[in-house]
């Protein structure tokens, strides 16, 4: 008669039970013992939030594997991180779920500091192995462009990853010589798949952008380790006003072939002093959080020849009167600039002029009036007032001689208003009262007001 080996049976039962228990623990840890959404909802069906979270999770795991120095740049997700939004969501949400990374949009945006990552082509291969479809968008490197070299080598600008109907946009940020970060515009090549991603909803790529380098912090969002800007509201504000205009090197070189640049010691000295003055002005106004832009001849020099006009003999900037601060004069004086004149008043035709190293800085304050924008001018000896009319404009970032500055986005309209259709022809003889195309007489200050409104130092 067959005798049962009780010890062997017990051993097999113990082994089987242990294997089953280990499987249960693994399954629990992988699917349920994690903050954030689970792959299956209570009904046992996939939800859009579940799929989006799993897509982001897979992408972040891939980025950690290849040590990508990226951070969350999605405007919708970052907006949810504001204090008011957090409080509101805490009141509405009573259970763990995808609170921040699942925004209801079919995409999530990340940014990558390209200077801190060596491009690894195996990253794209690994992404494909994980099921991602890829669209790689490249463009010329503007850092290699100059009046001598009009184009640079191709560099990656945007990577788009698609999985389960969701798109992850990876924006490459490059450090520019003006100590800021830049990304290129997203431009599809001919015959590209225009249905690959919801291009009209992407946060980045409609135009090139410029940013100050953000201070990043590592945090946990919906159970995932993610880097975010320490100053979320500051980053979002930059994103809304990040549009960048590249210098027109091709047109500038054509201009300089017709009208060779002045390379005399006097011209080089002025350009150096003017650049130093512009840096001082930028530093003083940035500390006051007062936005300014290149105006008049300084703007013309950037637009026409990617430089400072050597015979202009001054530096011109504009400030909206709404951004005026009473401590601007003190800030410039603290920076080592001496006040040369102060014309007008905050309510009408305010103009300031400073002097540094024999170079004059003119600050024109601009007023918005219905469908036009204007700045004023004053003739000191007669008290006559003048008005310069411009079409409305917005502000963009640009770079002038390795300095990040603002210019009117509608630069051609701005230049044409001031200098007419012949702006591309140098004009050394210039009368600020009669030469501008947009100048109008605007009455005169009463003699009793001169002491207060016409101050020359």
Coordinates of C-alpha atoms in Angstrom, one line a residue:
X1 CA 0.0 0.0 0.0
X2 CA 1.2 3.5 -1.0
X3 CA 2.3 5.5 2.1
X4 CA 1.8 9.3 2.0
X5 CA 4.9 11.3 3.0
X6 CA 3.3 13.9 5.2
X7 CA 6.5 15.9 5.5
X8 CA 6.8 16.3 1.8
X9 CA 3.2 17.4 1.4
X10 CA 3.6 20.0 4.1
X11 CA 6.8 21.3 2.5
X12 CA 5.0 21.6 -0.9
X13 CA 2.1 23.5 0.7
X14 CA 4.4 25.9 2.5
X15 CA 6.3 26.6 -0.7
X16 CA 3.1 27.1 -2.7
X17 CA 1.7 29.4 0.0
X18 CA 4.9 31.4 0.2
X19 CA 5.0 31.9 -3.6
X20 CA 1.3 33.0 -3.6
X21 CA 1.9 35.4 -0.7
X22 CA 5.0 36.9 -2.5
X23 CA 2.9 37.4 -5.6
X24 CA 0.2 39.1 -3.6
X25 CA 2.7 41.5 -2.0
X26 CA 4.3 42.3 -5.3
X27 CA 0.9 43.0 -6.9
X28 CA -0.1 45.2 -3.9
X29 CA 3.0 47.2 -3.9
X30 CA 3.0 47.7 -7.7
X31 CA -0.7 48.7 -8.1
X32 CA -2.1 49.8 -4.8
X33 CA 0.5 50.7 -2.2
X34 CA 1.5 54.0 -4.0
X35 CA 0.1 57.5 -3.6
X36 CA -1.8 58.8 -6.6
X37 CA -4.2 57.2 -9.0
X38 CA -4.3 53.4 -9.6
X39 CA -4.3 51.8 -13.0
X40 CA -7.9 50.6 -12.3
X41 CA -10.7 52.7 -10.9
X42 CA -13.3 51.4 -8.4
X43 CA -15.4 50.3 -11.3
X44 CA -12.5 48.2 -12.7
X45 CA -12.3 50.4 -15.8
X46 CA -9.5 52.7 -17.0
X47 CA -10.2 56.5 -16.5
X48 CA -8.5 59.3 -18.5
X49 CA -6.7 60.4 -15.3
X50 CA -5.4 56.9 -14.7
X51 CA -4.0 56.7 -18.3
X52 CA -2.5 60.1 -18.1
X53 CA -0.9 59.5 -14.8
X54 CA 0.6 56.1 -16.0
X55 CA 1.9 57.9 -19.1
X56 CA 3.6 60.6 -17.1
X57 CA 5.0 58.0 -14.7
X58 CA 6.5 56.0 -17.5
X59 CA 8.1 59.1 -19.0
X60 CA 9.5 60.2 -15.7
X61 CA 11.0 56.8 -15.1
X62 CA 12.6 56.9 -18.5
X63 CA 14.0 60.4 -17.8
X64 CA 15.5 59.3 -14.5
X65 CA 17.2 56.3 -16.2
X66 CA 18.9 58.7 -18.6
X67 CA 19.5 61.4 -16.0
X68 CA 17.6 64.1 -17.9
X69 CA 17.8 67.4 -16.0
X70 CA 14.1 68.3 -16.6
X71 CA 11.4 70.0 -14.7
X72 CA 7.7 70.4 -14.9
X73 CA 6.8 73.3 -17.1
X74 CA 3.1 72.6 -17.8
X75 CA 1.2 75.8 -17.2
X76 CA -2.0 74.1 -16.2
X77 CA -0.3 71.8 -13.7
X78 CA 1.8 74.6 -12.2
X79 CA -1.3 76.8 -11.9
X80 CA -2.8 74.1 -9.6
X81 CA 0.2 74.5 -7.3
X82 CA -0.7 78.0 -6.3
X83 CA -1.8 78.3 -2.7
X84 CA -5.4 79.3 -3.6
X85 CA -5.8 76.3 -5.9
X86 CA -4.4 74.0 -3.3
X87 CA -6.8 75.2 -0.6
X88 CA -9.7 74.9 -3.0
X89 CA -8.8 71.4 -4.1
X90 CA -8.3 70.3 -0.5
X91 CA -11.9 71.3 0.2
X92 CA -13.3 69.4 -2.8
X93 CA -11.2 66.3 -2.8
X94 CA -11.6 63.7 0.0
X95 CA -9.5 60.8 -1.4
X96 CA -6.2 60.4 -3.1
X97 CA -6.2 60.9 -6.8
X98 CA -4.3 62.6 -9.6
X99 CA -4.7 66.1 -8.4
X100 CA -2.0 68.0 -10.3
X101 CA -0.5 66.1 -13.2
X102 CA -3.9 65.2 -14.6
X103 CA -5.2 68.6 -15.8
X104 CA -7.9 67.4 -18.2
X105 CA -5.8 68.4 -21.1
X106 CA -4.3 65.8 -23.6
X107 CA -0.7 66.9 -22.9
X108 CA 1.8 67.6 -20.2
X109 CA 4.9 69.9 -20.7
X110 CA 8.4 69.4 -19.3
X111 CA 11.5 71.5 -19.9
X112 CA 15.0 70.3 -20.2
X113 CA 18.2 72.3 -19.5
X114 CA 20.0 71.2 -22.6
X115 CA 23.4 72.5 -21.5
X116 CA 23.3 70.0 -18.5
X117 CA 22.6 66.9 -20.6
X118 CA 24.7 65.3 -23.2
X119 CA 22.4 64.2 -26.0
X120 CA 22.0 60.4 -26.0
X121 CA 20.3 58.9 -29.0
X122 CA 19.6 55.7 -27.1
X123 CA 17.1 57.7 -25.0
X124 CA 14.8 57.8 -28.0
X125 CA 15.3 54.1 -28.7
X126 CA 14.4 53.3 -25.1
X127 CA 11.3 55.5 -25.4
X128 CA 10.1 53.6 -28.4
X129 CA 10.7 50.3 -26.5
X130 CA 8.4 51.7 -23.8
X131 CA 5.7 52.2 -26.4
X132 CA 6.1 55.9 -27.1
X133 CA 5.7 57.3 -30.6
X134 CA 8.2 60.1 -31.2
X135 CA 8.3 63.3 -33.1
X136 CA 11.7 65.1 -33.0
X137 CA 11.8 68.7 -34.1
X138 CA 15.1 70.4 -34.7
X139 CA 16.3 73.8 -35.8
X140 CA 19.4 76.0 -36.3
X141 CA 21.4 76.9 -33.2
X142 CA 21.1 80.7 -33.0
X143 CA 24.1 80.8 -30.6
X144 CA 26.4 80.1 -33.6
X145 CA 24.8 82.7 -35.8
X146 CA 26.5 86.1 -36.4
X147 CA 27.0 88.6 -39.1
X148 CA 29.9 86.4 -40.4
X149 CA 28.1 83.0 -39.9
X150 CA 24.5 83.3 -40.8
X151 CA 23.4 79.8 -39.8
X152 CA 24.4 77.3 -37.1
X153 CA 24.1 73.5 -36.9
X154 CA 20.8 71.8 -36.2
X155 CA 20.0 71.2 -32.6
X156 CA 17.0 69.5 -30.9
X157 CA 14.3 72.0 -30.0
X158 CA 11.2 70.0 -29.0
X159 CA 10.6 66.3 -28.5
X160 CA 6.9 65.1 -28.6
X161 CA 6.1 61.7 -27.1
X162 CA 2.7 60.1 -27.7
X163 CA 1.2 57.2 -25.8
X164 CA -2.3 56.1 -25.1
X165 CA -3.7 59.3 -26.7
X166 CA -1.6 61.6 -24.5
X167 CA 1.3 63.8 -25.6
X168 CA 4.3 64.8 -23.5
X169 CA 6.2 67.8 -24.8
X170 CA 9.8 68.1 -23.9
X171 CA 11.2 71.6 -24.5
X172 CA 14.9 72.1 -24.8
X173 CA 16.2 75.2 -23.0
X174 CA 19.7 76.5 -24.1
X175 CA 21.8 78.9 -22.2
X176 CA 22.6 82.1 -24.2
X177 CA 25.4 84.5 -23.8
X178 CA 23.2 87.0 -22.1
X179 CA 22.9 84.6 -19.1
X180 CA 19.3 83.5 -19.9
X181 CA 17.6 80.4 -21.2
X182 CA 16.1 80.2 -24.7
X183 CA 13.9 77.8 -26.5
X184 CA 13.1 77.7 -30.2
X185 CA 9.9 77.9 -32.1
X186 CA 8.1 74.7 -33.0
X187 CA 7.9 74.5 -36.7
X188 CA 6.8 71.4 -38.6
X189 CA 8.7 70.4 -41.7
X190 CA 6.9 69.7 -45.0
X191 CA 4.8 66.5 -45.0
X192 CA 5.0 66.2 -41.2
X193 CA 2.0 64.6 -39.5
X194 CA -0.1 67.5 -38.3
X195 CA -2.3 65.2 -36.3
X196 CA 0.5 63.8 -34.2
X197 CA -0.3 66.2 -31.3
X198 CA -2.7 68.9 -30.3
X199 CA -0.3 71.6 -31.6
X200 CA -2.7 74.4 -31.0
X201 CA -2.9 73.6 -27.3
X202 CA 0.8 73.2 -26.6
X203 CA 2.2 75.6 -24.0
X204 CA 5.5 76.1 -25.9
X205 CA 6.5 76.5 -29.5
X206 CA 4.2 79.1 -31.0
X207 CA 7.3 81.4 -30.9
X208 CA 10.8 81.3 -29.4
X209 CA 11.0 82.2 -25.7
X210 CA 13.5 83.6 -23.2
X211 CA 13.6 82.9 -19.5
X212 CA 15.7 83.6 -16.4
X213 CA 17.3 80.5 -15.1
X214 CA 14.7 79.0 -12.6
X215 CA 15.7 77.8 -9.2
X216 CA 14.3 74.2 -9.0
X217 CA 13.2 72.1 -6.1
X218 CA 12.4 68.3 -6.0
X219 CA 8.9 67.5 -4.7
X220 CA 6.3 64.7 -4.9
X221 CA 3.2 65.3 -7.0
X222 CA 0.6 62.6 -7.2
X223 CA 3.1 60.1 -5.9
X224 CA 5.8 60.9 -8.5
X225 CA 9.2 62.7 -7.9
X226 CA 9.1 65.8 -10.0
X227 CA 11.3 69.0 -10.1
X228 CA 9.4 72.2 -10.3
X229 CA 10.4 75.9 -10.2
X230 CA 10.7 77.1 -6.7
X231 CA 8.9 80.4 -7.6
X232 CA 5.9 78.9 -9.5
X233 CA 4.1 82.2 -9.9
X234 CA 7.2 83.9 -11.2
X235 CA 7.9 81.2 -13.7
X236 CA 4.3 81.4 -15.0
X237 CA 4.5 85.1 -15.3
X238 CA 7.7 84.7 -17.4
X239 CA 6.0 82.1 -19.6
X240 CA 3.2 84.6 -20.4
X241 CA 5.7 87.2 -21.6
X242 CA 8.5 85.0 -22.9
X243 CA 8.3 85.7 -26.7
X244 CA 11.7 86.2 -28.1
X245 CA 12.8 87.9 -31.4
X246 CA 16.1 86.9 -32.9
X247 CA 18.4 89.5 -34.5
X248 CA 17.9 89.7 -38.3
X249 CA 21.4 88.7 -39.2
X250 CA 20.8 88.2 -42.9
X251 CA 19.3 91.7 -43.3
X252 CA 21.9 93.2 -41.1
X253 CA 24.7 91.8 -43.2
X254 CA 23.1 93.1 -46.4
X255 CA 22.8 96.5 -44.8
X256 CA 26.4 96.6 -43.7
X257 CA 27.6 95.5 -47.2
X258 CA 25.9 98.6 -48.5
X259 CA 26.9 100.9 -45.6
X260 CA 30.1 99.5 -44.0
X261 CA 30.3 99.8 -40.3
X262 CA 32.4 102.5 -38.7
X263 CA 35.4 100.7 -37.0
X264 CA 37.3 103.8 -36.0
X265 CA 38.6 103.9 -32.4
X266 CA 36.1 106.6 -31.6
X267 CA 33.2 104.5 -32.8
X268 CA 34.4 101.4 -31.0
X269 CA 34.8 103.4 -27.8
X270 CA 31.3 104.8 -28.0
X271 CA 29.8 101.4 -28.6
X272 CA 31.6 100.0 -25.6
X273 CA 30.5 102.8 -23.4
X274 CA 26.9 102.7 -24.7
X275 CA 26.8 99.0 -24.0
X276 CA 28.1 99.5 -20.4
X277 CA 25.5 102.2 -19.9
X278 CA 22.7 100.0 -21.1
X279 CA 23.8 97.3 -18.7
X280 CA 23.7 99.7 -15.8
X281 CA 20.3 100.9 -16.8
X282 CA 19.0 97.3 -17.1
X283 CA 20.4 96.4 -13.7
X284 CA 18.8 99.4 -12.0
X285 CA 15.4 99.0 -13.6
X286 CA 15.3 95.2 -13.1
X287 CA 16.0 95.7 -9.3
X288 CA 12.9 98.0 -9.3
X289 CA 10.9 95.5 -11.4
X290 CA 10.3 98.2 -14.0
X291 CA 10.1 96.8 -17.6
X292 CA 11.7 98.8 -20.3
X293 CA 12.5 98.4 -24.0
X294 CA 14.9 99.7 -26.6
X295 CA 13.5 102.8 -28.2
X296 CA 14.4 105.3 -30.9
X297 CA 17.9 105.0 -32.4
X298 CA 18.9 102.2 -30.1
X299 CA 15.9 100.1 -31.3
X300 CA 16.8 101.0 -34.9
X301 CA 20.3 99.9 -34.4
X302 CA 19.2 96.5 -33.1
X303 CA 16.6 96.0 -35.8
X304 CA 18.7 97.3 -38.7
X305 CA 22.3 96.2 -38.0
X306 CA 22.2 94.0 -34.8
X307 CA 24.3 96.5 -33.0
X308 CA 24.4 100.1 -31.6
X309 CA 24.6 102.9 -34.2
X310 CA 28.0 104.4 -33.6
X311 CA 27.1 108.0 -34.6
X312 CA 23.9 108.1 -32.5
X313 CA 25.9 109.3 -29.4
X314 CA 23.2 108.3 -26.9
X315 CA 21.1 105.4 -25.6
X316 CA 17.3 105.4 -25.8
X317 CA 14.9 103.3 -23.8
X318 CA 11.1 103.4 -23.3
X319 CA 9.0 102.8 -20.2
X320 CA 5.2 102.8 -20.0
X321 CA 4.1 105.5 -17.6
X322 CA 2.0 103.0 -15.8
X323 CA 5.3 101.4 -14.6
X324 CA 6.8 104.7 -13.4
X325 CA 8.2 104.7 -9.9
X326 CA 9.3 107.7 -7.9
X327 CA 12.5 106.1 -6.9
X328 CA 13.8 105.6 -10.5
X329 CA 16.0 108.7 -10.3
X330 CA 17.5 107.7 -7.0
X331 CA 18.2 104.2 -8.3
X332 CA 20.1 105.6 -11.3
X333 CA 22.0 108.0 -9.2
X334 CA 23.0 105.1 -6.8
X335 CA 24.2 103.2 -9.9
X336 CA 26.6 106.1 -10.7
X337 CA 24.6 108.0 -13.3
X338 CA 24.1 111.7 -13.0
X339 CA 20.7 113.3 -13.8
X340 CA 21.1 115.6 -16.8
X341 CA 17.5 116.8 -17.2
X342 CA 13.9 116.2 -16.2
X343 CA 11.1 117.4 -18.4
X344 CA 7.4 117.2 -18.0
X345 CA 5.4 115.5 -15.2
X346 CA 3.9 112.0 -14.6
X347 CA 0.6 113.1 -16.0
X348 CA 2.1 114.6 -19.2
X349 CA 5.2 114.2 -21.3
X350 CA 7.6 112.9 -18.7
X351 CA 11.2 112.5 -19.9
X352 CA 14.4 111.8 -18.0
X353 CA 18.0 112.0 -19.1
X354 CA 21.1 110.7 -17.4
X355 CA 24.8 110.9 -18.2
X356 CA 27.6 108.3 -17.7
X357 CA 31.1 108.5 -19.1
X358 CA 30.0 111.2 -21.6
X359 CA 27.2 109.0 -23.0
X360 CA 23.6 110.2 -22.5
X361 CA 20.7 107.9 -21.6
X362 CA 17.3 109.1 -22.6
X363 CA 14.3 107.6 -20.9
X364 CA 11.0 108.3 -22.7
X365 CA 7.8 107.5 -20.9
X366 CA 4.9 106.3 -23.1
X367 CA 1.2 107.0 -22.6
X368 CA -1.7 104.9 -23.9
X369 CA -4.5 107.0 -25.4
X370 CA -7.3 105.1 -27.1
X371 CA -5.9 103.4 -30.2
X372 CA -2.4 105.0 -30.1
X373 CA 0.7 105.2 -27.9
X374 CA 2.8 108.3 -27.5
X375 CA 5.7 109.9 -25.7
X376 CA 6.4 113.5 -25.3
X377 CA 9.4 115.9 -25.8
X378 CA 10.2 119.3 -24.5
X379 CA 12.4 122.1 -25.9
X380 CA 14.1 123.6 -22.9
X381 CA 14.7 127.1 -24.2
X382 CA 11.2 127.7 -25.5
X383 CA 9.0 125.4 -23.4
X384 CA 7.5 124.0 -26.6
X385 CA 6.0 120.5 -26.3
X386 CA 6.1 117.7 -28.9
X387 CA 4.3 114.4 -29.2
X388 CA 5.5 111.2 -31.0
X389 CA 2.7 108.9 -32.1
X390 CA 3.1 105.1 -32.3
X391 CA 0.6 102.3 -33.1
X392 CA -0.1 100.0 -30.1
X393 CA 2.6 97.4 -29.5
X394 CA 3.5 94.6 -27.1
X395 CA 6.9 93.7 -25.8
X396 CA 9.3 90.8 -26.7
X397 CA 12.7 89.7 -25.5
X398 CA 15.7 90.1 -27.7
X399 CA 19.5 90.1 -27.3
X400 CA 21.8 93.1 -28.1
X401 CA 25.5 92.7 -27.7
X402 CA 25.1 89.8 -25.2
X403 CA 22.5 91.6 -23.2
X404 CA 18.9 90.4 -22.7
X405 CA 16.6 93.3 -23.4
X406 CA 13.0 94.0 -24.6
X407 CA 12.0 95.5 -27.9
X408 CA 8.5 96.2 -29.4
X409 CA 7.3 92.9 -30.9
X410 CA 5.8 94.8 -33.8
X411 CA 9.3 96.2 -34.4
X412 CA 8.9 97.2 -38.1
X413 CA 5.7 99.2 -37.3
X414 CA 7.5 100.9 -34.4
X415 CA 10.5 101.8 -36.5
X416 CA 8.5 102.9 -39.5
X417 CA 6.4 105.2 -37.3
X418 CA 9.5 106.9 -36.0
X419 CA 11.8 106.9 -39.1
X420 CA 9.4 106.5 -42.0
X421 CA 9.8 104.1 -44.9
X422 CA 13.4 105.1 -45.5
X423 CA 14.6 103.8 -42.1
X424 CA 17.0 101.5 -43.8
X425 CA 19.0 104.4 -45.1
X426 CA 21.5 105.9 -42.6
X427 CA 20.8 109.5 -41.7
X428 CA 23.5 111.3 -39.8
X429 CA 21.7 114.7 -39.7
X430 CA 18.8 114.4 -37.3
X431 CA 16.6 117.0 -35.7
X432 CA 14.4 115.5 -32.9
X433 CA 11.8 118.3 -33.4
X434 CA 11.3 117.9 -37.1
X435 CA 12.9 114.7 -38.5
X436 CA 10.7 112.0 -37.0
X437 CA 7.8 110.9 -39.1
X438 CA 5.5 110.7 -36.1
X439 CA 6.2 114.1 -34.4
X440 CA 3.5 116.6 -33.7
X441 CA 3.5 119.9 -31.9
X442 CA 1.7 119.7 -28.6
X443 CA 1.4 123.2 -27.3
X444 CA 3.8 124.6 -24.7
X445 CA 4.4 124.7 -21.0
X446 CA 3.3 127.9 -19.3
X447 CA 6.2 130.1 -18.1
X448 CA 5.0 129.7 -14.6
X449 CA 5.5 125.9 -14.9
X450 CA 9.1 126.0 -16.2
X451 CA 10.8 125.9 -12.9
X452 CA 9.1 122.7 -12.0
X453 CA 8.7 121.0 -15.4
X454 CA 11.9 122.0 -17.2
X455 CA 14.8 121.1 -15.0
X456 CA 18.3 121.0 -16.5
X457 CA 21.3 120.1 -14.5

